[in-house]
Amino acid sequence: MDQKIVGAPIAGLMYGLVKAAGLSEQLLSEGWTVNDPILKHAARFAAGLASEPPQPAGDAPARMRSIFDLIELEQDGQVLRAEGEHFLPPRRLGAGVFLPGGGAPADPAALYRALAEGLQALAQEGGGREARAEKSLALLQQYGWCLPAPAYPNLPAVSLYDHSRITAALADCLAGVDAGQIERWLKGEELDKPVCVLAGGDISGIQDFIY
């Protein structure tokens, strides 16, 4: 099998981080670049956008905003919403660090650096692609859970971790598709042609258990 196709999941996982933090393309995987149409289309499709995700404004990484800030409720003819803005703490995932807070958001630059260093170490570690992909996904969850994906610069409420794993899955699906077809999709042509099958599931009783 083509070695580039085999590396598609890793390239998809790394794509958002490389774009967001301006890291070396060597993190992607052998034979991949940030301009690869497969990665561009996978990231666009993952974000549900009609064109390639725009670059975030400014040099500093955006902060991850709580999705609850966007909820509006109507009561007695009035629209109720959260007061102010609330941001997830840019810290490694662990007990007691997942609750959003108000005030000025902390700078996530240190978190980007720690994540980049961990992923670079994995890339140099060797071993099989499957092991690297699993370890990379775990690192992205630990550090990227509170970092916004670059595909949503005006709505930083989708995490780098969630967006990257969807991009990785779509890149794997697209890796064997004809390059000309991908270019047509990127131009907004032939969008009625199927790309993949998305399967969803639910387990009843979860909300009752949590609340």
Short mmCIF file of C-alpha atoms in Angstrom, two decimals, residues 115-205:
data_model
loop_
_atom_site.label_atom_id
_atom_site.label_comp_id
_atom_site.label_asym_id
_atom_site.label_seq_id
_atom_site.Cartn_x
_atom_site.Cartn_y
_atom_site.Cartn_z
CA LEU A 115 1.70 19.77 23.03
CA ALA A 116 4.12 20.47 20.16
CA GLU A 117 7.09 19.15 22.15
CA GLY A 118 5.21 15.98 23.06
CA LEU A 119 4.17 15.32 19.46
CA GLN A 120 7.68 16.02 18.14
CA ALA A 121 9.08 13.54 20.65
CA LEU A 122 6.60 10.92 19.43
CA ALA A 123 7.58 11.55 15.82
CA GLN A 124 11.24 10.89 16.67
CA GLU A 125 10.45 7.91 18.87
CA GLY A 126 9.95 5.54 15.99
CA GLY A 127 7.64 2.55 16.19
CA GLY A 128 4.62 1.80 14.08
CA ARG A 129 2.18 4.34 12.67
CA GLU A 130 -0.73 2.85 14.60
CA ALA A 131 1.06 3.28 17.93
CA ARG A 132 2.07 6.84 17.03
CA ALA A 133 -1.49 7.70 16.01
CA GLU A 134 -2.92 6.38 19.29
CA LYS A 135 -0.33 8.20 21.42
CA SER A 136 -0.78 11.40 19.40
CA LEU A 137 -4.54 11.24 19.87
CA ALA A 138 -4.06 10.84 23.64
CA LEU A 139 -1.74 13.88 23.74
CA LEU A 140 -4.20 15.92 21.72
CA GLN A 141 -6.93 15.06 24.18
CA GLN A 142 -4.78 16.03 27.17
CA TYR A 143 -3.67 19.38 25.75
CA GLY A 144 -6.05 20.18 22.89
CA TRP A 145 -9.33 19.77 24.77
CA CYS A 146 -9.23 23.49 25.67
CA LEU A 147 -7.53 24.87 22.54
CA PRO A 148 -9.86 26.09 19.77
CA ALA A 149 -9.65 24.61 16.30
CA PRO A 150 -8.39 27.10 13.68
CA ALA A 151 -11.36 26.25 11.45
CA TYR A 152 -13.67 28.38 13.62
CA PRO A 153 -11.90 31.77 14.15
CA ASN A 154 -15.17 33.62 14.79
CA LEU A 155 -16.56 30.93 17.08
CA PRO A 156 -13.72 29.44 19.18
CA ALA A 157 -15.97 26.89 20.89
CA VAL A 158 -14.90 23.69 19.08
CA SER A 159 -11.75 22.11 20.46
CA LEU A 160 -8.61 21.32 18.49
CA TYR A 161 -8.90 17.73 19.77
CA ASP A 162 -12.45 17.18 18.49
CA HIS A 163 -11.84 18.85 15.14
CA SER A 164 -8.52 17.03 14.59
CA ARG A 165 -9.87 13.54 15.14
CA ILE A 166 -12.72 14.16 12.67
CA THR A 167 -10.23 15.60 10.17
CA ALA A 168 -8.04 12.50 10.62
CA ALA A 169 -10.93 10.14 9.92
CA LEU A 170 -11.95 12.08 6.80
CA ALA A 171 -8.36 12.30 5.55
CA ASP A 172 -8.16 8.52 5.82
CA CYS A 173 -11.35 8.21 3.73
CA LEU A 174 -10.12 10.70 1.13
CA ALA A 175 -6.59 9.29 0.80
CA GLY A 176 -7.64 6.82 -1.88
CA VAL A 177 -9.85 9.24 -3.84
CA ASP A 178 -8.77 10.56 -7.23
CA ALA A 179 -6.88 13.88 -6.88
CA GLY A 180 -8.99 15.49 -9.62
CA GLN A 181 -12.18 14.69 -7.73
CA ILE A 182 -10.82 16.28 -4.55
CA GLU A 183 -9.88 19.44 -6.48
CA ARG A 184 -13.43 19.63 -7.84
CA TRP A 185 -14.82 19.30 -4.32
CA LEU A 186 -12.52 22.09 -3.14
CA LYS A 187 -13.93 24.29 -5.92
CA GLY A 188 -17.46 23.52 -4.74
CA GLU A 189 -18.22 21.23 -7.68
CA GLU A 190 -19.91 17.81 -7.67
CA LEU A 191 -20.79 18.13 -3.99
CA ASP A 192 -23.58 15.60 -4.42
CA LYS A 193 -21.05 12.78 -4.78
CA PRO A 194 -20.68 10.79 -1.55
CA VAL A 195 -17.38 11.03 0.36
CA CYS A 196 -17.95 8.67 3.26
CA VAL A 197 -20.62 7.30 5.54
CA LEU A 198 -21.00 8.90 8.97
CA ALA A 199 -22.53 6.66 11.63
CA GLY A 200 -23.91 8.00 14.90
CA GLY A 201 -25.20 6.32 18.00
CA ASP A 202 -26.71 7.10 21.37
CA ILE A 203 -27.13 5.33 24.69
CA SER A 204 -30.35 6.06 26.53
CA GLY A 205 -30.29 7.11 30.15
#
